[in-house]
XYZ file of C-alpha atoms in Angstrom:
377
model
C 17.962 11.738 -16.939
C 14.562 10.575 -15.649
C 12.185 13.004 -13.976
C 11.714 12.983 -10.202
C 8.625 10.935 -9.280
C 5.529 12.823 -8.168
C 3.249 10.679 -6.007
C -0.434 11.651 -5.867
C -1.936 8.285 -4.905
C -1.904 8.521 -1.104
C -5.316 6.855 -0.792
C -3.774 3.693 -2.254
C -0.909 3.707 0.230
C 1.392 6.158 1.959
C 5.174 6.163 2.311
C 6.467 5.099 5.683
C 7.216 8.149 7.810
C 10.898 8.196 8.835
C 9.854 8.646 12.460
C 7.799 5.472 12.244
C 10.678 3.530 10.697
C 13.003 4.715 13.459
C 10.573 3.446 16.103
C 10.192 0.070 14.376
C 13.827 -0.793 13.635
C 14.879 -2.011 17.121
C 12.043 -4.572 17.097
C 13.451 -6.265 14.014
C 16.832 -6.938 15.597
C 17.590 -6.098 19.231
C 14.055 -6.335 20.708
C 13.022 -9.406 18.732
C 11.462 -11.497 21.516
C 7.993 -13.008 21.201
C 5.507 -10.755 22.987
C 3.742 -13.901 24.226
C 6.786 -15.252 26.071
C 6.835 -15.228 29.874
C 10.532 -14.378 30.339
C 11.728 -10.826 31.026
C 12.820 -10.286 27.406
C 9.342 -11.196 26.154
C 7.633 -9.166 28.845
C 9.600 -6.046 27.853
C 8.432 -6.463 24.253
C 4.865 -7.016 25.426
C 5.091 -3.748 27.343
C 6.103 -1.972 24.112
C 3.180 -3.584 22.292
C 0.794 -2.401 25.002
C 2.209 1.110 24.745
C 1.637 1.090 20.973
C -1.926 -0.062 21.589
C -2.438 2.926 23.849
C -1.110 5.245 21.129
C -3.558 3.838 18.582
C -6.430 3.851 21.060
C -5.728 7.497 21.839
C -6.096 8.446 18.188
C -9.591 6.925 17.890
C -10.905 7.597 21.396
C -10.984 3.938 22.400
C -9.638 1.742 25.169
C -6.629 -0.418 24.255
C -8.591 -3.418 25.575
C -11.024 -3.005 22.689
C -8.449 -3.053 19.890
C -7.608 -6.231 18.002
C -4.321 -6.122 16.082
C -4.613 -7.530 12.554
C -2.728 -7.611 9.247
C -4.797 -4.735 7.837
C -8.276 -3.462 7.084
C -9.239 -6.307 4.728
C -8.628 -8.880 7.442
C -10.384 -6.641 9.969
C -13.460 -6.361 7.732
C -13.558 -10.135 7.298
C -13.120 -10.767 11.016
C -15.858 -8.261 11.830
C -18.492 -9.450 9.365
C -17.811 -13.150 9.942
C -17.344 -12.800 13.693
C -20.805 -11.442 14.467
C -23.801 -13.718 14.192
C -27.248 -14.141 15.679
C -29.856 -16.879 15.546
C -32.595 -14.259 15.166
C -30.899 -11.890 12.695
C -29.457 -12.770 9.282
C -29.740 -9.470 7.399
C -26.879 -7.091 6.538
C -27.305 -3.629 5.018
C -24.448 -1.980 3.143
C -23.795 0.662 0.480
C -22.925 0.158 -3.192
C -19.884 2.454 -2.859
C -18.215 0.366 -0.155
C -14.742 -1.100 -0.622
C -14.572 -4.538 -2.238
C -13.371 -5.968 1.076
C -16.889 -5.309 2.376
C -18.885 -6.061 -0.760
C -17.081 -9.321 -1.558
C -17.391 -10.509 2.038
C -21.121 -9.783 1.854
C -21.328 -11.877 -1.323
C -19.680 -14.735 0.587
C -22.082 -14.335 3.522
C -25.031 -14.331 1.135
C -23.868 -17.738 -0.062
C -23.924 -18.854 3.583
C -27.600 -17.898 3.940
C -27.465 -14.223 4.919
C -29.765 -11.725 3.268
C -27.869 -8.701 1.930
C -29.350 -5.306 1.039
C -27.108 -2.966 -0.953
C -28.250 0.672 -1.018
C -27.360 2.833 -4.002
C -25.537 6.124 -3.562
C -26.681 9.463 -4.959
C -24.989 11.358 -7.764
C -22.702 13.078 -5.273
C -21.794 9.816 -3.546
C -23.896 10.471 -0.446
C -26.534 8.132 0.966
C -30.199 9.031 1.347
C -31.067 8.456 5.007
C -34.626 7.524 4.058
C -33.242 4.645 1.998
C -31.301 3.443 5.021
C -34.318 3.811 7.307
C -36.411 1.666 4.987
C -33.684 -0.936 4.551
C -32.989 -1.605 8.254
C -35.482 -3.971 9.901
C -35.844 -5.941 13.122
C -34.001 -8.783 11.339
C -30.959 -6.646 10.507
C -27.800 -7.851 12.180
C -25.475 -5.132 10.964
C -25.313 -1.899 8.983
C -21.963 -1.546 7.225
C -20.939 1.888 5.937
C -17.485 3.408 5.434
C -16.646 6.716 7.055
C -14.802 8.165 4.032
C -14.859 6.784 0.506
C -11.498 5.764 -0.907
C -12.245 6.931 -4.474
C -14.177 10.177 -4.004
C -13.325 11.110 -0.412
C -17.044 11.511 0.401
C -17.642 11.464 4.173
C -20.814 9.814 5.459
C -22.744 10.982 8.565
C -21.929 7.885 10.611
C -23.448 9.100 13.923
C -26.860 9.373 12.236
C -26.419 6.002 10.537
C -25.466 4.469 13.895
C -28.649 5.845 15.453
C -30.712 4.262 12.674
C -29.000 0.895 13.162
C -29.214 0.898 16.943
C -32.864 1.918 16.929
C -33.587 -1.436 15.301
C -31.184 -3.359 17.505
C -28.593 -3.741 14.741
C -24.836 -3.273 15.017
C -22.902 -0.505 13.236
C -19.750 -1.515 11.353
C -17.812 1.469 10.031
C -14.818 0.958 7.758
C -12.684 3.950 8.726
C -9.610 2.949 6.703
C -9.451 6.147 4.640
C -10.379 8.453 7.517
C -8.177 7.445 10.452
C -5.085 9.635 10.592
C -6.550 12.227 8.216
C -9.537 13.552 10.161
C -10.582 13.311 13.820
C -12.151 9.911 14.504
C -13.754 8.998 17.826
C -15.519 5.656 18.111
C -17.865 6.905 20.829
C -18.908 10.032 18.939
C -19.469 7.927 15.816
C -21.463 5.380 17.819
C -19.824 2.423 16.068
C -19.600 -1.155 17.305
C -16.901 -2.341 14.909
C -14.288 -0.280 13.061
C -11.504 -1.618 10.799
C -8.418 0.419 9.886
C -4.968 0.050 8.267
C -1.602 1.546 9.219
C -0.373 2.052 5.657
C -3.070 4.642 4.972
C -1.520 7.050 7.503
C 2.246 6.614 7.040
C 2.574 3.375 8.971
C 3.758 -0.029 7.721
C 1.893 -2.348 5.374
C 0.725 -5.554 6.988
C -0.417 -3.841 10.172
C -4.012 -2.947 10.976
C -6.602 -3.105 13.700
C -10.233 -3.768 14.469
C -12.031 -1.815 17.172
C -14.643 -3.988 18.893
C -16.989 -2.249 21.321
C -17.134 -3.681 24.866
C -20.816 -4.546 24.484
C -20.278 -7.069 21.715
C -16.767 -8.337 22.489
C -18.027 -11.313 24.473
C -20.397 -12.243 21.609
C -17.673 -12.026 18.980
C -16.554 -15.296 17.387
C -12.874 -15.799 16.598
C -11.985 -16.747 13.033
C -8.360 -17.737 13.742
C -7.640 -20.365 16.389
C -4.502 -21.722 17.998
C -2.761 -20.302 21.032
C -5.450 -17.994 22.327
C -3.587 -14.794 21.513
C -5.347 -11.427 21.945
C -7.806 -12.873 24.471
C -8.681 -15.697 22.112
C -10.075 -13.420 19.410
C -7.174 -13.735 16.941
C -4.547 -16.384 17.513
C -1.074 -16.046 16.046
C 2.270 -14.544 17.041
C 1.987 -10.785 17.108
C 3.613 -8.709 14.355
C 5.550 -6.653 16.894
C 7.342 -4.255 14.489
C 4.040 -3.639 12.685
C 2.220 -2.907 15.936
C 4.986 -0.552 17.061
C 4.674 1.124 13.646
C 0.919 1.631 13.748
C 1.221 3.027 17.268
C 3.890 5.536 16.297
C 2.009 6.499 13.121
C -1.089 7.117 15.242
C 0.846 9.295 17.679
C 2.274 11.385 14.825
C -1.135 11.694 13.162
C -2.603 13.037 16.365
C -0.056 15.866 16.546
C 0.305 16.630 12.809
C -3.318 16.267 11.665
C -4.391 19.909 11.911
C -1.330 21.222 10.083
C -1.532 18.497 7.421
C -5.180 19.301 6.862
C -4.578 22.997 6.189
C -1.560 22.563 3.934
C -2.743 19.528 1.970
C -6.250 20.941 1.643
C -4.905 24.132 0.063
C -2.861 22.122 -2.445
C -5.858 19.906 -3.285
C -8.019 22.984 -3.872
C -5.376 24.500 -6.159
C -5.128 21.311 -8.198
C -8.882 20.858 -8.423
C -9.608 24.459 -9.382
C -7.085 24.356 -12.222
C -8.279 20.995 -13.540
C -11.945 22.024 -13.419
C -11.017 25.034 -15.536
C -10.322 22.610 -18.402
C -13.316 22.531 -20.732
C -15.961 19.859 -20.042
C -14.300 18.488 -16.897
C -16.336 17.761 -13.773
C -15.819 16.608 -10.182
C -17.149 13.248 -8.977
C -18.448 13.380 -5.419
C -19.816 15.865 -2.927
C -18.077 19.272 -3.154
C -17.806 19.759 0.627
C -18.515 16.574 2.595
C -15.251 14.851 1.691
C -11.640 14.362 2.691
C -9.429 17.415 2.214
C -6.786 15.420 0.332
C -8.964 13.817 -2.359
C -10.464 14.898 -5.670
C -11.905 12.699 -8.400
C -12.107 14.393 -11.803
C -13.830 13.243 -14.998
C -12.112 14.180 -18.276
C -14.699 13.255 -20.953
C -13.200 12.025 -24.185
C -9.975 10.886 -22.508
C -9.226 7.295 -21.488
C -7.984 7.442 -17.888
C -5.646 4.453 -18.176
C -3.972 5.928 -21.244
C -3.650 9.284 -19.502
C -2.104 7.643 -16.438
C 0.511 5.943 -18.625
C 1.231 9.208 -20.441
C 1.781 10.987 -17.120
C 4.804 8.693 -16.651
C 6.533 9.902 -13.460
C 3.293 11.320 -11.972
C 1.419 8.639 -10.022
C -2.387 8.916 -9.920
C -5.199 6.361 -9.975
C -8.316 5.481 -11.921
C -9.944 3.834 -8.916
C -9.227 1.638 -5.916
C -5.716 0.193 -5.802
C -7.259 -3.200 -5.052
C -8.985 -3.282 -8.453
C -6.525 -1.242 -10.506
C -5.403 -4.293 -12.495
C -8.841 -4.604 -14.089
C -10.152 -2.617 -17.043
C -13.682 -2.393 -15.682
C -15.187 0.980 -14.758
C -15.119 1.853 -11.061
C -18.056 0.295 -9.194
C -18.086 3.396 -6.964
C -18.529 5.819 -9.869
C -21.002 3.513 -11.612
C -23.146 3.368 -8.472
C -23.182 7.179 -8.473
C -24.781 7.158 -11.917
C -21.778 7.705 -14.178
C -21.797 5.983 -17.544
C -19.117 3.413 -18.323
C -17.458 5.942 -20.595
C -17.334 8.703 -17.985
C -16.205 6.307 -15.252
C -13.358 5.160 -17.509
C -12.455 8.821 -18.071
C -12.131 9.639 -14.366
C -8.973 9.958 -12.282
C -8.507 10.101 -8.520
C -5.885 12.464 -7.159
C -5.019 11.907 -3.490
C -2.421 14.139 -1.869
C -0.447 13.614 1.303
C 2.070 14.699 3.882
C 4.982 14.903 1.450
C 3.189 16.593 -1.481
C 4.708 19.959 -2.439
C 3.497 23.060 -4.245
C 5.930 22.671 -7.168
C 4.700 19.092 -7.654
C 1.113 20.316 -7.947
C 2.084 23.031 -10.422
C 4.003 20.523 -12.538
C 1.065 18.098 -12.460
C -1.383 20.794 -13.567
C 0.810 21.801 -16.488
C 1.405 18.231 -17.604
C -2.288 17.304 -17.430
C -3.446 20.344 -19.373
C -0.939 19.564 -22.110
C -1.846 15.870 -22.311
C -5.624 16.390 -22.264
C -5.388 18.947 -25.034
C -3.269 16.514 -27.021
C -5.597 13.523 -26.402
C -8.693 15.488 -27.335
C -7.075 17.227 -30.285
């Protein structure tokens, strides 16, 4: 008889909350009309879509008019970076620990004539504000920094970064994919102009995401998808109604459950981390305090992370971003923080979530201690 799966990879994706599924199901079958249709059936579906937009907007402190529905954060990042342009500004500043969706898009833009500055992170994953101050110039179009890192959980001081960008007349793009639904996020308090996010990071459906676009730049934003003029001409295409209903419901649930999730999940993360750091020669990657309560990234020197992950069998953890997990290269995030290839390849990310239990954490601790002793011995 196989063991019950233990899932500790919530930063890669989350299971769909049953309450979200229940809200979505009618829009697959009985309420299937096109939200762009002018008949009463279509108008009723459009009303549901607008209600879901209000739910999502409420979670991030925005107006529904400033939310663009997308297929997920990767599309949102691409739309944001490719949709802003200026004849006078062709410089983008970003951080070496950003998600590949940002870094690879910047590589593409560099090939189109943009100048890209990539700032290194410190040993704890944080960014030196002086480095950012020196990097941003009067030619900078955009500063692009994530709110919370997907591999280490490190949280960046986005309001201060926004002030630095705006002081030079640049825009602030903040990838909040790992933060929305876990911690309070308010676009006005952050001071951001553009903010991508994904539903499947907070118990919503895959294939549903959004891009917040501030009112000040919406009229300057260039669409990347044409045909039909949907979403005020900014992203044409028939709306993914069940996905939008799902992200709205997931946002509503996150708003009510966030405080309780934070306390319970944070206590379990601390228990796991404390026990793992008690293993000889282990160390934590990332800032000890300025990070998400559900995430810990631990280095086990002398142990190959991929081999350890396979040996864990029914316990699901990660050696880096899910988008690059098929490669055998060391994490670019950990490398940018100064880790050697060997230590980066010996590091594992544990990300807990809403359905993680105490017995699962205890079982994981016991299994890891046994395996690490065996691998090192």
